[in-house]
Each structure stands twice: as structure tokens, then as C-alpha cells.
Short mmCIF file of C-alpha atoms and ligand atoms in Angstrom, two decimals:
data_model
loop_
_atom_site.label_atom_id
_atom_site.label_comp_id
_atom_site.label_asym_id
_atom_site.label_seq_id
_atom_site.Cartn_x
_atom_site.Cartn_y
_atom_site.Cartn_z
CA MET A 1 10.47 -10.18 8.18
CA PHE A 2 10.28 -8.20 11.32
CA LYS A 3 10.53 -10.27 15.20
CA LYS A 4 7.52 -12.65 15.61
CA GLU A 5 6.20 -10.80 17.82
CA THR A 6 5.30 -8.15 15.76
CA TYR A 7 2.95 -11.44 13.98
CA ILE A 8 2.09 -12.28 17.00
CA ALA A 9 0.67 -9.01 18.05
CA ARG A 10 -1.42 -8.70 14.49
CA ARG A 11 -3.13 -11.62 14.85
CA GLU A 12 -4.01 -11.22 18.50
CA GLN A 13 -5.66 -7.80 17.98
CA LEU A 14 -7.13 -9.36 14.81
CA ARG A 15 -8.82 -12.17 16.94
CA LYS A 16 -9.86 -10.02 19.10
CA ASP A 17 -11.40 -7.94 16.71
CA ILE A 18 -13.44 -10.93 15.28
CA GLY A 19 -14.31 -12.46 18.69
CA HIS A 20 -15.57 -15.69 17.74
CA GLY A 21 -15.07 -18.04 15.04
CA ILE A 22 -12.24 -19.36 12.29
CA ILE A 23 -10.58 -16.10 10.15
CA ILE A 24 -9.12 -17.95 6.69
CA LEU A 25 -6.18 -16.35 5.58
CA PRO A 26 -4.83 -18.13 2.00
CA GLY A 27 -1.62 -16.36 1.37
CA ASN A 28 -0.99 -16.16 -2.91
CA HIS A 29 0.02 -18.88 -5.12
CA GLU A 30 2.35 -19.12 -8.25
CA ALA A 31 1.01 -16.94 -11.82
CA PRO A 32 1.93 -18.75 -14.77
CA CYS A 33 2.59 -16.20 -17.26
CA ASN A 34 2.69 -18.47 -20.62
CA TYR A 35 3.00 -22.02 -19.23
CA PRO A 36 2.92 -23.30 -15.98
CA ASP A 37 6.35 -23.12 -15.33
CA ASN A 38 7.41 -19.33 -16.11
CA THR A 39 5.56 -17.81 -13.64
CA TYR A 40 5.49 -13.76 -12.86
CA TRP A 41 7.48 -12.88 -10.26
CA PHE A 42 6.43 -14.12 -7.07
CA ARG A 43 3.75 -11.89 -5.03
CA GLN A 44 3.11 -13.28 -1.69
CA ASP A 45 -1.14 -10.96 -0.71
CA SER A 46 -0.54 -8.74 1.45
CA THR A 47 -2.71 -9.06 4.54
CA PHE A 48 -0.95 -12.83 4.91
CA LEU A 49 1.90 -10.92 4.76
CA TYR A 50 0.81 -8.66 7.69
CA PHE A 51 -0.42 -11.17 9.63
CA PHE A 52 2.49 -13.74 8.92
CA GLY A 53 4.76 -11.95 6.69
CA LEU A 54 5.92 -15.42 5.50
CA GLN A 55 6.98 -14.64 1.32
CA ARG A 56 6.49 -18.95 0.05
CA GLU A 57 4.20 -19.69 -2.19
CA ASP A 58 0.68 -21.77 -1.02
CA LEU A 59 0.47 -21.25 2.26
CA VAL A 60 -2.56 -20.36 4.06
CA GLY A 61 -2.80 -19.11 7.54
CA VAL A 62 -5.85 -20.08 9.87
CA LEU A 63 -7.20 -17.77 12.87
CA ASP A 64 -8.61 -19.26 15.31
CA CYS A 65 -10.65 -16.63 17.12
CA ASP A 66 -12.23 -19.20 19.77
CA SER A 67 -8.84 -21.26 20.70
CA GLY A 68 -6.85 -18.62 20.56
CA LYS A 69 -4.61 -20.86 17.94
CA ASP A 70 -3.06 -19.64 15.38
CA TYR A 71 -2.01 -22.46 12.26
CA VAL A 72 -0.37 -22.50 8.53
CA PHE A 73 -1.04 -24.78 6.24
CA ALA A 74 1.47 -25.99 3.38
CA ASN A 75 2.34 -28.89 2.03
CA ASP A 76 6.40 -29.66 2.10
CA TYR A 77 8.96 -29.71 -0.72
CA ASP A 78 10.14 -32.99 -1.43
CA ILE A 79 13.16 -34.12 -2.57
CA ASP A 80 11.75 -33.06 -6.88
CA ASP A 81 10.71 -30.32 -5.87
CA ILE A 82 14.17 -29.58 -3.91
CA ILE A 83 16.64 -30.68 -6.57
CA TRP A 84 15.71 -27.60 -8.43
CA THR A 85 14.66 -24.85 -5.39
CA GLY A 86 17.57 -26.05 -3.63
CA PRO A 87 16.59 -26.78 0.53
CA LEU A 88 13.79 -24.88 1.93
CA PRO A 89 12.29 -24.48 5.40
CA SER A 90 9.67 -27.24 6.35
CA VAL A 91 5.71 -25.79 6.47
CA LYS A 92 6.74 -25.80 10.37
CA GLU A 93 10.22 -23.88 10.64
CA LEU A 94 7.92 -21.89 8.52
CA ALA A 95 5.12 -20.82 10.63
CA ALA A 96 7.37 -21.14 14.35
CA SER A 97 9.51 -18.43 12.59
CA ALA A 98 6.19 -16.41 12.64
CA GLY A 99 5.28 -17.42 16.18
CA VAL A 100 2.49 -19.77 14.76
CA ASP A 101 2.79 -22.92 16.60
CA ASN A 102 0.39 -25.54 14.50
CA SER A 103 1.13 -26.34 11.09
CA GLY A 104 -0.01 -29.19 8.52
CA ASP A 105 -0.96 -30.06 5.47
CA LEU A 106 -3.42 -28.82 3.12
CA LYS A 107 -5.31 -32.08 3.49
CA ALA A 108 -4.92 -31.41 7.64
CA LEU A 109 -6.56 -27.60 5.97
CA GLN A 110 -9.19 -29.29 3.97
CA ASP A 111 -9.81 -31.59 7.27
CA PHE A 112 -9.92 -28.76 9.85
CA CYS A 113 -12.23 -26.23 7.29
CA ASP A 114 -15.21 -30.07 7.26
CA LYS A 115 -14.64 -30.10 10.45
CA ALA A 116 -15.57 -26.69 11.14
CA LEU A 117 -18.60 -26.07 9.45
CA ASN A 118 -19.83 -29.68 10.45
CA GLU A 119 -20.26 -28.00 13.68
CA GLY A 120 -21.47 -24.99 12.59
CA ARG A 121 -19.58 -22.42 13.51
CA ASN A 122 -18.15 -18.97 11.79
CA VAL A 123 -15.52 -18.93 9.12
CA LYS A 124 -14.65 -15.74 7.38
CA TYR A 125 -12.22 -14.94 4.50
CA LEU A 126 -11.29 -11.28 2.95
CA PRO A 127 -12.83 -11.09 -0.79
CA PRO A 128 -10.56 -13.09 -3.53
CA TYR A 129 -8.15 -11.24 -6.13
CA ARG A 130 -7.49 -14.20 -7.84
CA ALA A 131 -9.38 -16.67 -9.70
CA ASP A 132 -7.09 -19.54 -8.63
CA THR A 133 -7.75 -18.28 -4.56
CA ILE A 134 -11.11 -18.24 -5.75
CA GLU A 135 -10.85 -21.99 -6.47
CA GLN A 136 -9.26 -22.46 -3.32
CA LEU A 137 -12.12 -21.18 -1.16
CA SER A 138 -14.45 -23.18 -2.71
CA ALA A 139 -12.72 -26.01 -2.69
CA LEU A 140 -12.32 -25.68 1.32
CA LEU A 141 -15.58 -24.06 1.76
CA GLY A 142 -17.25 -26.23 -0.22
CA LEU A 143 -18.51 -23.06 -2.01
CA ARG A 144 -20.43 -21.66 -5.97
CA HIS A 145 -17.90 -19.72 -7.39
CA GLU A 146 -19.91 -16.75 -7.85
CA ARG A 147 -20.90 -17.27 -4.02
CA VAL A 148 -17.45 -16.64 -2.72
CA ILE A 149 -16.62 -12.63 -3.18
CA PRO A 150 -20.03 -12.28 -1.83
CA TYR A 151 -20.07 -13.46 1.34
CA ALA A 152 -16.51 -12.24 1.86
CA SER A 153 -16.39 -10.74 5.42
CA ARG A 154 -17.20 -7.60 6.11
CA LYS A 155 -16.45 -7.48 9.85
CA LEU A 156 -13.10 -9.16 9.14
CA ILE A 157 -12.52 -6.23 6.01
CA MET A 158 -13.31 -3.51 9.04
CA ALA A 159 -10.85 -5.30 11.40
CA CYS A 160 -8.14 -5.34 8.55
CA VAL A 161 -8.15 -2.00 7.68
CA LYS A 162 -8.17 -0.55 11.15
CA GLN A 163 -5.18 -2.15 12.05
CA ARG A 164 -3.31 -1.73 8.57
CA SER A 165 -3.92 1.84 8.77
CA VAL A 166 -1.66 3.18 11.28
CA LYS A 167 1.53 2.23 10.26
CA SER A 168 4.21 1.40 12.97
CA ASP A 169 7.83 3.35 13.37
CA GLU A 170 8.94 0.15 11.69
CA GLU A 171 6.61 -0.17 9.24
CA LEU A 172 7.41 3.88 8.59
CA ALA A 173 11.07 2.81 8.43
CA GLU A 174 10.59 0.08 5.74
CA ILE A 175 8.36 2.49 3.44
CA GLU A 176 11.20 4.98 4.20
CA LYS A 177 13.34 2.64 2.55
CA ALA A 178 10.97 2.41 -0.43
CA ILE A 179 11.77 6.34 -0.63
CA ALA A 180 15.02 5.94 -0.73
CA THR A 181 15.51 3.26 -3.81
CA ALA A 182 12.70 6.00 -5.45
CA TYR A 183 14.78 9.13 -4.84
CA ASN A 184 17.54 7.04 -6.53
CA MET A 185 15.34 5.60 -9.28
CA HIS A 186 13.96 9.13 -9.65
CA VAL A 187 17.17 11.28 -9.82
CA SER A 188 18.85 9.57 -11.79
CA ALA A 189 16.04 9.29 -14.69
CA MET A 190 15.79 13.35 -14.41
CA LYS A 191 19.48 13.19 -15.25
CA ASN A 192 19.68 11.17 -17.90
CA ALA A 193 15.51 12.90 -18.90
CA MET A 194 17.21 14.67 -22.77
CA PRO A 195 16.28 15.31 -26.00
CA GLY A 196 16.83 12.63 -27.98
CA ARG A 197 17.01 9.84 -25.61
CA TYR A 198 13.84 7.52 -25.43
CA GLU A 199 10.88 7.13 -22.47
CA TYR A 200 12.57 2.66 -22.39
CA GLU A 201 15.55 4.34 -21.40
CA LEU A 202 14.69 5.90 -18.60
CA ALA A 203 12.63 2.91 -17.63
CA ALA A 204 15.05 0.56 -18.07
CA ILE A 205 17.24 2.97 -15.45
CA MET A 206 14.57 3.60 -12.90
CA GLN A 207 13.79 -0.89 -12.89
CA GLY A 208 17.93 -1.32 -12.70
CA GLU A 209 17.57 1.40 -9.16
CA ALA A 210 14.79 0.21 -8.38
CA TRP A 211 16.15 -3.82 -8.15
CA ARG A 212 19.18 -2.67 -7.02
CA GLY A 213 17.47 -1.26 -3.77
CA ASN A 214 16.64 -5.25 -4.17
CA GLY A 215 12.77 -5.03 -4.51
CA PRO A 216 10.48 -5.79 -7.33
CA LEU A 217 8.78 -2.01 -8.65
CA SER A 218 5.55 -1.64 -6.46
CA PHE A 219 3.66 -0.24 -9.87
CA PRO A 220 4.90 -0.52 -13.44
CA ILE A 221 6.37 2.54 -14.40
CA ILE A 222 5.15 5.71 -16.28
CA MET A 223 7.46 7.54 -17.77
CA THR A 224 5.89 9.71 -20.17
CA ILE A 225 6.15 12.39 -23.10
CA HIS A 226 2.82 12.13 -22.49
CA GLY A 227 1.39 12.34 -18.87
CA GLU A 228 -1.79 14.12 -20.05
CA THR A 229 -2.68 10.23 -20.41
CA LEU A 230 -2.99 9.64 -16.55
CA HIS A 231 -1.95 5.87 -16.59
CA ASN A 232 0.23 5.98 -20.01
CA HIS A 233 2.82 3.05 -19.42
CA GLY A 234 3.91 2.80 -23.15
CA HIS A 235 7.56 3.68 -23.15
CA ASN A 236 8.16 4.21 -27.84
CA ASN A 237 8.51 7.63 -27.32
CA GLN A 238 11.65 9.60 -28.18
CA LEU A 239 12.18 12.81 -25.41
CA VAL A 240 12.11 15.64 -27.66
CA GLU A 241 12.78 19.10 -26.23
CA GLY A 242 9.44 21.67 -25.45
CA ARG A 243 7.89 18.75 -23.47
CA MET A 244 7.57 17.42 -19.59
CA LEU A 245 8.27 14.33 -19.07
CA VAL A 246 5.93 12.43 -16.25
CA MET A 247 7.96 9.90 -14.04
CA ASP A 248 5.54 8.00 -11.64
CA ALA A 249 7.54 4.96 -10.33
CA GLY A 250 8.20 3.37 -6.44
CA CYS A 251 9.19 0.45 -5.82
CA GLU A 252 9.18 -2.11 -2.99
CA THR A 253 11.23 -3.67 -0.10
CA PRO A 254 12.12 -7.33 0.10
CA MET A 255 9.21 -6.88 3.24
CA ASN A 256 7.14 -5.53 -0.08
CA TYR A 257 6.13 -2.36 1.67
CA CYS A 258 5.90 0.74 -1.72
CA SER A 259 6.73 3.90 -2.54
CA ASP A 260 4.97 6.00 -4.76
CA ILE A 261 6.69 9.12 -6.08
CA THR A 262 5.98 11.50 -8.85
CA ARG A 263 8.73 13.61 -10.29
CA SER A 264 7.62 15.88 -14.37
CA VAL A 265 10.52 17.37 -15.56
CA PRO A 266 11.30 19.30 -18.69
CA VAL A 267 13.11 17.52 -21.40
CA GLY A 268 16.44 19.03 -21.73
CA GLY A 269 16.76 20.13 -17.94
CA ARG A 270 15.11 23.92 -18.03
CA PHE A 271 11.67 25.09 -17.50
CA ASN A 272 9.81 27.39 -20.64
CA GLU A 273 7.59 29.85 -19.27
CA ARG A 274 4.31 28.05 -19.97
CA GLN A 275 5.78 24.74 -18.19
CA LYS A 276 7.17 26.65 -15.50
CA THR A 277 3.57 28.54 -14.72
CA ILE A 278 1.63 25.14 -14.83
CA TYR A 279 4.20 23.16 -12.61
CA GLU A 280 3.86 26.05 -10.14
CA ILE A 281 0.25 26.02 -9.57
CA VAL A 282 1.00 22.25 -9.30
CA LEU A 283 3.65 22.19 -6.29
CA ASN A 284 1.12 24.87 -5.02
CA ALA A 285 -1.17 22.47 -4.83
CA ASN A 286 1.23 19.70 -2.81
CA LEU A 287 2.82 21.85 -0.84
CA GLU A 288 -0.99 23.18 0.82
CA ALA A 289 -1.93 19.61 1.29
CA ILE A 290 1.06 18.88 3.21
CA ARG A 291 0.63 22.37 5.74
CA ILE A 292 -3.34 21.33 6.23
CA ALA A 293 -2.93 17.36 6.59
CA ARG A 294 -3.74 16.62 10.16
CA PRO A 295 -5.13 14.32 12.22
CA GLY A 296 -8.98 14.32 11.89
CA VAL A 297 -9.39 16.33 8.95
CA THR A 298 -11.06 15.35 6.33
CA TYR A 299 -8.48 13.54 3.13
CA LYS A 300 -11.56 15.11 0.74
CA ASP A 301 -11.05 18.50 2.65
CA ILE A 302 -7.69 18.43 1.64
CA HIS A 303 -8.36 17.81 -1.86
CA THR A 304 -11.23 20.54 -2.26
CA ALA A 305 -8.56 23.09 -0.59
CA THR A 306 -6.10 22.22 -3.26
CA SER A 307 -8.93 22.08 -6.14
CA ARG A 308 -8.82 25.86 -4.78
CA ILE A 309 -5.61 26.52 -4.85
CA LEU A 310 -5.31 24.51 -8.79
CA ALA A 311 -8.75 26.62 -9.32
CA GLN A 312 -7.26 29.93 -8.24
CA GLY A 313 -4.16 29.02 -10.58
CA TYR A 314 -6.06 28.88 -13.75
CA LYS A 315 -8.04 31.47 -12.83
CA ASP A 316 -4.89 33.90 -13.31
CA LEU A 317 -3.65 32.33 -16.29
CA GLY A 318 -7.68 33.26 -17.77
CA ILE A 319 -8.03 29.33 -18.14
CA LEU A 320 -11.06 29.33 -15.65
CA ARG A 321 -13.73 32.44 -14.51
CA GLY A 322 -15.79 33.41 -12.16
CA ASP A 323 -15.37 32.97 -7.97
CA ILE A 324 -13.24 30.40 -7.11
CA ASP A 325 -15.56 28.45 -4.86
CA ASP A 326 -18.47 27.98 -7.49
CA ILE A 327 -15.97 27.19 -9.69
CA VAL A 328 -14.70 23.83 -7.44
CA ALA A 329 -18.06 23.23 -6.09
CA ASN A 330 -19.33 22.73 -10.17
CA GLY A 331 -16.30 20.56 -10.58
CA ALA A 332 -14.98 22.62 -14.04
CA HIS A 333 -11.45 22.26 -12.32
CA SER A 334 -11.74 18.62 -12.47
CA LEU A 335 -11.74 18.50 -15.95
CA LEU A 336 -7.69 19.22 -15.68
CA MET A 337 -7.22 16.83 -12.62
CA PRO A 338 -10.32 14.11 -13.43
CA HIS A 339 -8.37 12.00 -10.32
CA GLY A 340 -7.96 12.33 -6.81
CA LEU A 341 -5.24 13.84 -4.65
CA GLY A 342 -4.18 10.39 -3.09
CA HIS A 343 -4.73 6.85 -1.47
CA MET A 344 -3.12 5.18 0.94
CA MET A 345 0.00 3.16 1.07
CA GLY A 346 1.59 0.38 3.03
CA LEU A 347 1.94 -3.47 1.86
CA ASP A 348 0.73 -1.99 -1.04
CA VAL A 349 1.08 0.80 -3.47
CA HIS A 350 -2.71 1.41 -3.27
CA ASP A 351 -2.92 0.01 0.22
CA MET A 352 -5.66 -2.78 1.04
CA GLU A 353 -7.44 -1.53 -2.09
CA ASN A 354 -8.37 -5.28 -2.51
CA TYR A 355 -10.99 -4.79 0.42
CA GLY A 356 -12.79 -3.12 -1.41
CA GLN A 357 -12.12 1.19 -1.50
CA ILE A 358 -15.01 2.15 -0.47
CA ASN A 359 -14.00 0.02 3.07
CA VAL A 360 -10.67 1.81 3.21
CA GLY A 361 -11.38 5.34 2.52
CA TYR A 362 -14.67 6.31 3.57
CA ASP A 363 -16.72 5.07 6.42
CA ASP A 364 -20.09 6.31 8.18
CA GLU A 365 -18.68 9.95 8.49
CA THR A 366 -17.68 11.01 5.00
CA HIS A 367 -18.95 9.34 1.58
CA PRO A 368 -17.99 8.87 -1.78
CA SER A 369 -18.84 11.80 -4.22
CA SER A 370 -20.37 10.82 -7.55
CA GLN A 371 -18.95 14.64 -9.10
CA PHE A 372 -16.76 14.15 -12.28
CA GLY A 373 -12.73 14.09 -10.83
CA LEU A 374 -13.62 13.79 -6.99
CA SER A 375 -15.29 10.74 -7.87
CA SER A 376 -11.70 9.01 -8.24
CA LEU A 377 -10.46 10.65 -4.76
CA ARG A 378 -9.51 6.69 -2.99
CA PHE A 379 -9.26 8.31 0.20
CA GLY A 380 -11.30 10.66 1.14
CA ARG A 381 -12.17 9.91 4.92
CA LYS A 382 -10.56 11.86 8.06
CA SER A 383 -6.93 11.11 8.89
CA GLN A 384 -5.20 9.76 11.75
CA PRO A 385 -1.70 9.62 13.08
CA GLY A 386 0.49 6.78 11.18
CA PHE A 387 -1.92 7.15 8.26
CA VAL A 388 0.54 7.04 4.49
CA ILE A 389 -1.01 8.97 2.06
CA THR A 390 0.41 9.92 -1.16
CA ASP A 391 -0.58 13.95 -1.78
CA GLU A 392 -0.77 13.91 -5.85
CA PRO A 393 -2.28 16.47 -7.86
CA GLY A 394 -1.84 16.85 -11.26
CA CYS A 395 -3.02 18.91 -14.45
CA TYR A 396 -3.32 17.56 -17.98
CA PHE A 397 -4.67 18.91 -20.69
CA ILE A 398 -6.46 16.07 -22.82
CA PRO A 399 -7.28 16.86 -25.90
CA ALA A 400 -10.77 14.43 -26.32
CA LEU A 401 -12.08 15.62 -22.71
CA ILE A 402 -11.50 19.31 -23.14
CA ASP A 403 -13.40 18.93 -26.84
CA LYS A 404 -16.00 16.59 -25.08
CA TRP A 405 -16.89 19.06 -22.79
CA ARG A 406 -16.67 22.03 -24.59
CA ALA A 407 -19.31 20.26 -27.25
CA GLU A 408 -21.54 19.53 -24.29
CA GLY A 409 -21.04 22.86 -22.97
CA LYS A 410 -20.47 21.69 -19.46
CA CYS A 411 -19.10 24.02 -16.95
CA LYS A 412 -19.19 26.54 -19.94
CA ASP A 413 -19.71 29.28 -17.40
CA PHE A 414 -16.44 28.76 -15.89
CA ILE A 415 -14.03 27.07 -18.09
CA ASN A 416 -12.68 29.73 -21.29
CA PHE A 417 -12.57 27.07 -23.68
CA ASP A 418 -11.08 29.54 -26.54
CA GLU A 419 -7.95 30.34 -24.13
CA LEU A 420 -7.70 26.40 -23.79
CA GLU A 421 -7.68 25.49 -27.44
CA LYS A 422 -3.73 27.30 -26.97
CA TRP A 423 -2.47 24.93 -24.17
CA LYS A 424 -4.49 20.77 -25.91
CA ASP A 425 -0.39 20.39 -26.87
CA PHE A 426 1.03 20.49 -23.85
CA GLY A 427 1.00 18.16 -21.97
CA GLY A 428 1.14 16.52 -18.27
CA ILE A 429 1.99 17.36 -14.79
CA ARG A 430 1.67 15.34 -11.47
CA ILE A 431 4.09 15.92 -8.90
CA GLU A 432 3.34 13.56 -5.86
CA ASP A 433 5.07 12.58 -2.47
CA ASP A 434 4.55 9.83 0.06
CA ILE A 435 2.96 11.20 3.95
CA VAL A 436 2.56 10.20 7.05
CA ILE A 437 0.19 12.25 9.42
CA THR A 438 1.41 12.80 12.91
CA ASP A 439 0.24 13.90 16.03
CA THR A 440 -0.16 17.44 14.81
CA GLY A 441 -0.12 17.65 11.14
CA CYS A 442 1.89 15.43 8.53
CA ARG A 443 5.18 14.53 7.52
CA VAL A 444 6.85 13.91 4.20
CA LEU A 445 8.52 10.21 4.48
CA GLY A 446 11.71 10.02 3.04
CA LYS A 447 15.05 12.46 1.81
CA PRO A 448 13.66 14.94 0.49
CA ILE A 449 13.71 13.81 -3.98
CA PRO A 450 14.00 17.69 -6.18
CA LYS A 451 11.05 18.69 -6.25
CA THR A 452 11.10 23.12 -6.88
CA VAL A 453 11.60 24.08 -10.49
CA ALA A 454 15.11 25.38 -9.33
CA GLU A 455 15.92 22.04 -7.23
CA ILE A 456 15.07 20.27 -10.51
CA GLU A 457 16.96 22.17 -13.16
CA ALA A 458 20.27 21.78 -10.69
CA THR A 459 19.67 18.61 -9.96
CA MET A 460 18.87 18.24 -14.33
CA ASN A 461 21.73 20.56 -15.10
CA GLU A 462 24.69 18.90 -12.37
N1 LIG B 501 0.90 5.25 -9.29
C1 LIG B 501 -0.20 5.00 -9.46
C2 LIG B 501 -0.66 5.95 -8.47
O1 LIG B 501 -0.17 6.98 -8.04
O2 LIG B 501 -1.81 5.77 -7.62
MN1 MN B 502 2.08 7.57 -8.39
MN1 MN B 503 0.17 7.15 -6.07
#
């Protein structure tokens, strides 16, 4: 964890922003996989990590905005646990390591909540995303299960979004460690992307590199020669020459800061003409975002600017036709990129998505679009220095979607469906970097991972 002063300052700021009442921040519990003692990999709740930095299961943090006191509650382990787990710090010791002077067991937490409710104090919590946390809040606060999510505090959500959106230098250093491991994951996989290998073998190489960097994956690996399926988690295909391999993968550091990188490479290590053409259109869109992202510019506008680059590329190929502004305004290009340019990243790969995307990615000035493609943009509002965002344009020839639009005549003035037929067997390409907004522009985080056609071919043929 960071030094305790970091967590003390974060909690102090949150108490100040909320003003009065009590904030309850439950950590995560172990989650059973197929029987209670066989659990999934433990992942602490990111808000709990942000304000307390503690990795143990079953912890609950409480901030009392009126007294200025912070608390950590959980039951201590006893000898029946310790014979299985080995010696573990007490809850009091854990609390102290996060700069928290007050601690107690779960009975004390229930007493604390009962007293607060009896005194009519305001109690705030964030929307829980796990059933066991809903259950816990329901019991602590005497709420029916179905009331727990609707009664979550928007004021608390917005205060957490405000703090967590701006990454400090120590957070950026953690994210860059996660990208350093992602570099190893991607370069190792690239070098092995040869005909005859299986997607699962390359996914295994990546997973091994993630663990070699001492962290879990930040989301399930996408490793597919069918990159036209945006989140394709199947890994059973054998690599064949002529296919693009889409590799979208990242990891977490031991403190759970994330990376999220995509590279798309030609199986065998040499781009053919068609692959090079589409790749460079997508690359130009990725580079355009890096060129123009800066404080005060909305990511929605950057998404649109990169859409213009994609649209021009497809127009030059004869797939689209008409005026570029009209193509983009009508969303015709979204047939080939039905997702947004990016999302925030930090302690979550889609940072704070549990708070509700509207609260994280949009604000009073910038509203989500309902247009196909743009409606999937997770982060649209103006950026500030310290925001970490992904820049991930792509091009996907999705046969079922092409057929549907053709049958419906959707955007038919802008799309040459006959020309598009020739591309239906292409697959997909995505290129994803993680950027931080600086005072004057943005910086691509981490050691550069091979990205141009020349760099990828050189790496794959070393
Ligand atoms: N890997 C999921 C994403 O790029 O958002
Ligand atoms: Mn990704
Ligand atoms: Mn991403």
C-alpha cells in the first residue's frame, strides 16, 4: 500500500466533501466458486482500496463526517483460522497501517449503525455490485434488499468520482508498472503469433507474464483471430496465416492498479496489403486522439475527431461515400466501430464503472448520445490533468451487423454495401493505449509497445 498519509488525506477530503453524517464503505468478501472453501481469486473493492488500501476480506470502513473519526471493522481471526492461514495482523493493526485509530468487530459495527440510525443521522453508501454486499448493507441498515441500490448516495458517488478521476503521481507510477508488465505480455505473445499455434497457448503466455509481474489480469484476456467479435473470450482457434490476431489484455499490480492494452498483429508476422490498409486507418485514429487530447476538450469531441479519420479512410477505400461530416453525423462509420473511443482507467480497468457510467463519464455539460456506436462511449466529458483514459479505436467487419444494416437500408446513402461484401471475411483490428492528460496535452503511459506496422513486423521477426 501507499504510505498511510495518502489514505488519511483521501478520507479527510471525502469527509469534507460530504460535510455531515456517516459514510459506510464495505470491502469485499471471499466469493465461492463451486463450494464455499474453493473461492475465486480475492479482489478487494476498489473504493475500499482507494480510501484504506487494505487487502483483507470482510473489512468495513466507516467515516464519521461529524466527529472526523474513521473506523475499520471486521472480526479478528482466531486459532481455527490461523492454522490454515498462518499468522495475520489484527484488525486494529490493519487499521493503524491505514492511519485509522478506531477499530472493532462486526458486532461493534452493527451497534454503531443501530445507534446512528436511532439518532437519525444521515448514512451514505455507494451502490453495491455484489449480492453479499447488498445483503450486508440490508442487515446493517435495516433496509429491504430491493431498496439498497436505489438508496445509494449520489452525493457520495460524485465525491468519489471527483477524487478518483485525478490520478496522483504515485498512482501514475503504479499504472505504469502495470503497463510495464503489459508490455511483456504483449511482446511475448506477438513473437509467438505464428501459424499452427492456438489462441489458448498465447493467452497462457500472457497470463504467465502477468503473474511474472506479480499481479492478476485486469480482465479476461481477449486473444482471437475473430476480433470482429468485440469481447471474444473464446481461445480455441488455431492461428492461420491471413488472419489478424486481436490481443486485448492487461494486468493489475499487487495494489490493483490496472493496464488495458490492445495490439492487433498479422498471424505469421507480415501484414498483407489489406491488413496494412485497415491497420493504418485505425492507427491514424489512435494517433489523432493522442495528438488532440488535452484538458478542457471533451472525449466525446475526440471520439468524433477520430471517427472522421476512420470515415475518411473507409471513404478512400470505397466502403463509405459522401461528405465526411454527414457520414459522422449520421453514424454510418459506426457500422465498423460499434463502441466508444475509451474509458477511464485506474483501480478498475473501467474505472469506477460500479458508480454508474453516467456519473463517471458524463456531467451537466456533456450528455451521452443515443446514436449507435457513440452511445457506447463510456467516457465523454471534458478531461482534466491527471485523468487516465484509454484510446482504443477499432475496425470490425461484423457479417451479421453488415447484413442487418443492408436489409434495413440503414445509412444506405453513405455505405457501399457491395464493396463491403468483399471485407466480410476480414475480422477485426483494435489498437489501445492508456493515456494521461497533462497540463498541455496528453502522454501515452508506459514504455512504448510496438505499434506501427514496421515495429510490429520487426518485433515478430526478430
Ligand atoms: N478490455 C476491455 C476494454 O478495452 O475496454
Ligand atoms: Mn482493452
Ligand atoms: Mn479498454
